[in-house]
Short mmCIF file of C-alpha atoms and ligand atoms in Angstrom, two decimals:
data_model
loop_
_atom_site.label_atom_id
_atom_site.label_comp_id
_atom_site.label_asym_id
_atom_site.label_seq_id
_atom_site.Cartn_x
_atom_site.Cartn_y
_atom_site.Cartn_z
CA MET A 133 5.01 9.56 11.09
CA THR A 134 1.69 9.76 9.49
CA GLY A 135 0.46 13.05 8.12
CA SER A 136 -1.66 15.70 10.05
CA ALA A 137 -4.44 15.70 7.74
CA ARG A 138 -7.77 14.73 10.62
CA VAL A 139 -11.03 12.04 9.64
CA ALA A 140 -14.17 11.90 10.74
CA VAL A 141 -17.17 9.23 9.47
CA GLU A 142 -20.01 10.24 8.71
CA ASP A 143 -23.42 8.76 9.39
CA ASP A 144 -21.50 5.02 10.98
CA ALA A 145 -21.38 4.30 14.67
CA ARG A 146 -19.65 1.40 13.85
CA LEU A 147 -17.16 1.57 11.60
CA ALA A 148 -15.88 5.37 13.86
CA ALA A 149 -15.70 2.73 16.85
CA ARG A 150 -13.66 0.28 14.45
CA TRP A 151 -11.37 2.30 12.98
CA GLY A 152 -10.74 4.87 15.98
CA LEU A 153 -12.21 7.63 14.18
CA PRO A 154 -14.47 10.43 15.96
CA MET A 155 -17.94 10.92 14.58
CA ARG A 156 -18.51 13.94 11.58
CA VAL A 157 -20.75 15.57 14.03
CA ASP A 158 -18.08 15.66 17.10
CA ALA A 159 -15.55 16.46 14.68
CA PRO A 160 -17.34 19.14 12.06
CA ASP A 161 -13.58 20.49 10.98
CA ALA A 162 -12.12 17.57 9.95
CA PRO A 163 -10.99 18.19 6.44
CA LEU A 164 -12.13 14.40 5.29
CA VAL A 165 -14.63 12.00 5.68
CA LEU A 166 -15.38 8.67 5.30
CA ARG A 167 -18.20 7.65 4.27
CA HIS A 168 -20.55 5.30 1.95
CA GLU A 169 -21.57 6.27 -1.44
CA ASP A 170 -23.24 4.21 -4.32
CA GLU A 171 -22.17 1.11 -2.17
CA ARG A 172 -18.95 1.89 -1.80
CA LEU A 173 -16.30 3.51 1.45
CA VAL A 174 -14.65 6.72 -0.32
CA LEU A 175 -12.43 9.20 1.54
CA ALA A 176 -14.03 12.78 0.38
CA GLY A 177 -12.65 16.25 1.16
CA ASP A 178 -13.33 19.80 -0.68
CA PRO A 179 -12.92 18.81 -3.77
CA ARG A 180 -11.23 21.83 -4.81
CA ASP A 181 -8.42 21.25 -2.76
CA TYR A 182 -8.25 17.43 -2.69
CA GLY A 183 -10.14 16.29 -6.13
CA ASN A 184 -11.89 13.24 -6.78
CA PRO A 185 -12.56 10.68 -3.78
CA LEU A 186 -10.70 7.77 -2.87
CA ALA A 187 -11.86 4.68 -2.66
CA VAL A 188 -10.30 1.06 -3.00
CA ASP A 189 -11.75 -1.06 -6.60
CA PHE A 190 -10.11 -4.00 -6.97
CA ALA A 191 -12.60 -5.56 -9.68
CA ALA A 192 -12.71 -2.21 -11.65
CA GLY A 193 -10.55 0.67 -13.29
CA ARG A 194 -6.43 0.69 -13.34
CA ALA A 195 -6.44 -2.77 -11.16
CA ALA A 196 -8.39 -4.61 -13.52
CA HIS A 197 -6.76 -3.40 -16.48
CA ARG A 198 -3.35 -3.67 -15.06
CA ARG A 199 -3.56 -7.51 -14.01
CA ARG A 200 -5.80 -7.74 -17.79
CA PHE A 201 -2.35 -6.62 -19.53
CA GLY A 202 -0.06 -5.19 -16.99
CA GLY A 203 2.86 -8.01 -18.66
CA GLY A 204 2.62 -10.93 -15.83
CA ARG A 205 5.81 -11.67 -14.53
CA GLY A 206 7.78 -9.47 -16.51
CA GLN A 207 6.35 -6.53 -15.25
CA LEU A 208 8.44 -4.44 -12.68
CA ILE A 209 7.41 -5.50 -9.86
CA ALA A 210 6.68 -9.03 -9.82
CA ARG A 211 10.63 -9.34 -11.23
CA ALA A 212 11.79 -7.63 -8.07
CA CYS A 213 9.96 -9.63 -6.00
CA GLY A 214 11.19 -13.20 -7.58
CA LEU A 215 7.67 -14.11 -8.93
CA GLY A 216 9.45 -16.63 -12.16
CA LYS A 217 8.95 -19.27 -14.23
CA GLY A 218 7.25 -22.33 -11.05
CA VAL A 219 8.70 -19.63 -8.25
CA THR A 220 5.71 -17.71 -6.38
CA PRO A 221 6.57 -16.33 -2.85
CA SER A 222 4.93 -15.07 -0.66
CA VAL A 223 4.97 -11.42 -0.22
CA VAL A 224 4.60 -9.76 2.76
CA ASP A 225 3.03 -5.57 1.58
CA ALA A 226 4.31 -3.45 4.21
CA THR A 227 3.10 -0.51 2.98
CA ALA A 228 0.13 -1.37 1.59
CA GLY A 229 -1.37 1.95 0.78
CA LEU A 230 -4.88 1.55 -1.54
CA GLY A 231 -3.32 -2.02 -2.62
CA ARG A 232 -2.67 -1.35 -5.81
CA ASP A 233 0.58 -3.04 -5.80
CA ALA A 234 -0.46 -5.71 -3.41
CA PHE A 235 -3.29 -6.80 -6.68
CA VAL A 236 -1.42 -6.70 -8.83
CA LEU A 237 1.35 -9.65 -6.64
CA ALA A 238 -1.94 -11.67 -5.67
CA SER A 239 -3.12 -11.88 -9.25
CA LEU A 240 0.64 -13.62 -9.94
CA GLY A 241 0.07 -15.92 -7.81
CA ALA A 242 1.15 -14.85 -4.30
CA GLU A 243 -0.20 -14.99 -0.66
CA VAL A 244 -0.18 -11.27 0.44
CA LEU A 245 -0.65 -9.76 3.93
CA LEU A 246 -0.97 -5.89 3.44
CA VAL A 247 -0.03 -3.44 6.87
CA GLU A 248 -1.19 -0.47 6.66
CA ARG A 249 -1.03 2.19 9.42
CA VAL A 250 -3.28 4.92 8.87
CA ALA A 251 -6.77 3.65 9.88
CA ALA A 252 -8.66 5.64 7.72
CA ILE A 253 -6.46 4.32 4.31
CA ALA A 254 -6.64 0.64 6.00
CA ALA A 255 -10.47 1.17 5.86
CA LEU A 256 -10.91 2.03 2.28
CA LEU A 257 -9.00 -1.69 1.69
CA GLU A 258 -10.94 -3.43 3.85
CA ASP A 259 -13.70 -2.31 2.26
CA GLY A 260 -12.06 -2.85 -1.19
CA LEU A 261 -11.32 -6.04 -0.10
CA ALA A 262 -14.72 -7.31 1.00
CA ARG A 263 -16.43 -5.99 -2.01
CA ALA A 264 -14.15 -8.26 -4.68
CA ALA A 265 -14.08 -11.03 -2.27
CA VAL A 266 -17.99 -11.01 -3.67
CA ASP A 267 -16.91 -10.05 -7.61
CA PRO A 268 -16.86 -12.93 -9.69
CA ASP A 269 -13.69 -11.21 -11.61
CA ALA A 270 -11.72 -10.45 -8.66
CA ALA A 271 -12.38 -12.96 -5.31
CA GLU A 272 -9.77 -15.64 -5.90
CA ILE A 273 -7.84 -12.84 -6.51
CA ALA A 274 -8.63 -11.24 -3.04
CA ALA A 275 -8.67 -14.71 -1.49
CA ARG A 276 -4.68 -14.75 -1.29
CA MET A 277 -4.77 -11.35 -0.21
CA ARG A 278 -5.29 -10.73 4.00
CA LEU A 279 -5.37 -7.00 5.94
CA VAL A 280 -3.45 -5.45 8.92
CA HIS A 281 -3.72 -2.50 10.49
CA GLY A 282 -0.55 -1.21 12.02
CA ASP A 283 2.95 -0.05 11.83
CA ALA A 284 5.05 -2.55 10.17
CA GLY A 285 8.23 -0.57 11.88
CA HIS A 286 6.82 -1.96 15.05
CA ASP A 287 6.17 -6.01 16.26
CA LEU A 288 7.00 -7.09 12.52
CA ALA A 289 7.66 -10.40 13.30
CA ARG A 290 4.61 -10.90 15.77
CA ARG A 291 2.42 -9.72 13.44
CA VAL A 292 3.41 -11.85 10.23
CA ALA A 293 3.30 -14.72 12.49
CA GLU A 294 -0.29 -14.18 13.73
CA SER A 295 -1.29 -14.03 9.67
CA GLY A 296 0.11 -17.31 9.12
CA ILE A 297 1.47 -15.64 5.55
CA ALA A 298 5.61 -16.77 5.44
CA PRO A 299 7.43 -13.51 5.22
CA GLN A 300 9.56 -15.07 2.20
CA VAL A 301 9.42 -11.36 0.21
CA ILE A 302 8.51 -8.24 2.20
CA HIS A 303 7.77 -5.56 0.11
CA LEU A 304 8.11 -1.61 0.48
CA ASP A 305 7.06 1.13 -0.59
CA PRO A 306 7.20 4.44 1.50
CA MET A 307 5.95 8.06 0.58
CA PHE A 308 8.79 9.99 -0.69
CA PRO A 309 8.77 13.63 -0.20
CA HIS A 310 8.49 15.04 -3.53
CA ARG A 311 10.27 18.01 -4.93
CA ALA A 312 8.85 21.55 -5.98
CA LYS A 313 6.34 21.89 -8.50
CA SER A 314 3.52 20.64 -5.56
CA ALA A 315 1.06 22.18 -7.11
CA LEU A 316 1.24 20.12 -10.32
CA VAL A 317 1.10 17.01 -7.87
CA LYS A 318 -2.78 16.06 -8.38
CA LYS A 319 -5.47 16.34 -6.08
CA GLU A 320 -5.90 12.92 -5.14
CA MET A 321 -2.46 11.96 -4.32
CA ARG A 322 -2.36 15.36 -1.92
CA LEU A 323 -4.95 14.14 -0.09
CA PHE A 324 -3.24 10.98 0.50
CA ARG A 325 -0.39 12.38 0.81
CA GLU A 326 -2.37 14.38 4.16
CA LEU A 327 -3.32 10.97 5.11
CA ALA A 328 0.16 9.15 4.75
CA GLY A 329 2.79 12.23 5.72
CA ASP A 330 6.23 11.47 3.70
CA ASP A 331 7.21 8.41 6.07
CA ALA A 332 10.66 9.82 7.36
CA ASP A 333 10.89 6.58 9.57
CA ALA A 334 11.59 4.69 6.41
CA PRO A 335 14.99 3.58 7.51
CA ARG A 336 13.01 1.87 10.94
CA LEU A 337 10.96 0.21 8.77
CA LEU A 338 13.49 -1.34 6.44
CA GLU A 339 15.37 -2.07 9.56
CA ALA A 340 12.46 -3.92 10.37
CA ALA A 341 12.08 -5.53 7.73
CA LEU A 342 15.84 -7.21 6.99
CA ASP A 343 14.82 -8.54 10.50
CA VAL A 344 12.02 -10.14 9.37
CA ALA A 345 12.13 -11.56 5.80
CA THR A 346 13.61 -15.01 5.37
CA HIS A 347 14.88 -14.39 1.36
CA ARG A 348 14.43 -10.76 0.90
CA VAL A 349 13.92 -7.08 1.33
CA VAL A 350 12.00 -4.57 -2.38
CA VAL A 351 11.95 -1.12 -2.03
CA LYS A 352 10.31 0.47 -4.79
CA ARG A 353 11.65 4.14 -4.78
CA PRO A 354 11.18 7.25 -7.58
CA ARG A 355 13.85 6.03 -10.41
CA LYS A 356 16.26 9.16 -8.90
CA ALA A 357 15.88 9.12 -5.14
CA PRO A 358 18.86 8.02 -3.13
CA PRO A 359 18.21 4.60 -1.43
CA ILE A 360 16.53 4.50 2.25
CA ASP A 361 19.50 5.18 4.75
CA GLY A 362 21.04 2.11 5.81
CA PRO A 363 22.77 -0.81 4.11
CA ALA A 364 23.72 -0.93 0.66
CA PRO A 365 21.19 -2.65 -1.66
CA ARG A 366 22.68 -5.84 -2.77
CA HIS A 367 20.97 -5.47 -7.22
CA VAL A 368 19.06 -2.27 -8.73
CA LEU A 369 16.53 -3.20 -11.40
CA GLU A 370 15.52 -0.13 -13.25
CA GLY A 371 12.38 0.80 -14.56
CA LYS A 372 10.91 4.49 -16.37
CA THR A 373 10.24 6.04 -13.21
CA SER A 374 10.90 3.68 -11.22
CA ARG A 375 13.19 1.72 -9.21
CA TYR A 376 13.77 -1.29 -6.62
CA ASP A 377 16.30 -1.56 -4.23
CA LEU A 378 16.93 -5.21 -3.73
CA TYR A 379 18.37 -6.85 -0.47
CA VAL A 380 18.89 -10.55 -0.61
CA HIS A 381 18.94 -13.40 2.83
CA ARG A 382 18.61 -15.91 0.44
CA SER A 383 17.65 -17.35 -3.28
CA LEU A 384 14.37 -17.28 -3.60
CA THR A 385 15.04 -21.22 -5.68
CA SER A 386 16.45 -22.60 -2.17
CA SER A 387 13.39 -24.05 0.04
C1 SAM B 404 3.03 5.49 -1.27
S1 SAM B 404 2.28 4.30 -0.45
C2 SAM B 404 1.87 2.65 -0.77
C3 SAM B 404 0.94 2.36 -2.78
C4 SAM B 404 1.40 1.34 -3.06
N1 SAM B 404 2.57 0.14 -3.20
C5 SAM B 404 -0.01 1.09 -3.49
O1 SAM B 404 0.86 0.61 -4.61
O2 SAM B 404 -1.20 0.87 -3.63
C6 SAM B 404 2.59 4.33 1.56
C7 SAM B 404 1.50 3.85 2.75
O3 SAM B 404 2.19 2.98 2.69
C8 SAM B 404 1.83 3.17 4.34
N2 SAM B 404 3.14 3.18 5.39
C9 SAM B 404 4.29 3.61 5.62
N3 SAM B 404 5.37 2.84 6.44
C10 SAM B 404 4.18 2.18 7.41
C11 SAM B 404 4.36 1.18 8.34
N4 SAM B 404 5.59 1.81 8.98
N5 SAM B 404 3.89 0.61 8.28
C12 SAM B 404 2.24 0.12 8.01
N6 SAM B 404 2.21 1.72 6.84
C13 SAM B 404 3.07 2.02 6.93
C14 SAM B 404 1.84 4.60 4.08
O4 SAM B 404 0.79 4.82 5.23
C15 SAM B 404 0.84 4.81 2.92
O5 SAM B 404 -0.24 4.29 2.93
#
C-alpha cells in the first residue's frame, strides 16, 4: 500500500529501466522527478508543493552529525535493538525509508539489511550507499549495509536468506497516519508521504517480521500512537517523541 505520487526519470534510461519507472518524456504529468544533480540522485517536485529535493547523504549533514554526537549505544534505537556491551545483533530494517535509522545501527557496528518497497526511495538509498562506499568517513559503515528492493510483508524469509544477514532483530518504522495540522507538515515530509503512503498494511508486516526474526522485533511509533494491530508488545521503551514496542522471542545474550 504505497502512496499515489507518480515518479518519472529525467535523462537516464538505464536508471528508469533499473527501477521500472517511466522516462519524463513519456510521463510529462508525473509530479515527481528523479534526476542527477551535483553528482547525486535527487527526487524533486515543484518546490512550492514539495520544498527541497530529497536525497540520501550518509556522509554529510544530519546522518554524520548523529553518528558523531548521537549518544552511541545509549540511544533509544540502540537500546530497542539490543545493542549492548559486547552484544551487536544483526538487524533487518524492513522499512528502510531514507536509511537514517539503518545508518545509525550500522555506525554502531551492526550489519543491517535494508528493505524498501517504493522504487524511487530505494533508488535514492542505492545512490546514497554507493556514494558512502567511496567516502573515507562513511565507507566502513556502508560496508555493513545491504539494500533489497521489495515488500517485506511478502517473502521476507527468502529475501533475508538470500542476503546472508541473520534476522536476529527486525526493525520496523512504518508511516503513521498523521493527525491534523497537515499544513504544518514539512514540505519534504509531504513528498515522502505521498510516495510511501500511510503503510496501512503494517499489521501484515508485523506478522511477517514476527515469523522471521530469531530474537526480537522492534517497532518505532509516535509516543502516543497505539501499537500496531496484532499481538501485544512485551516491553515498551519511551522516548521524548517516539517509543519502541518490543516483541521478544529470545534473549540476545543467548546464542
Ligand atoms: C517512516 S519511513 C521509515 C524511515 C526510516 N526509519 C528512516 O530512518 O529513514 C517508512 C518506510 O517504510 C517503507 N515500507 C513500509 N512498509 C514496507 C514494507 N512492507 N516493505 C518494505 N518497505 C516498506 C515505506 O515505503 C517507507 O519508505
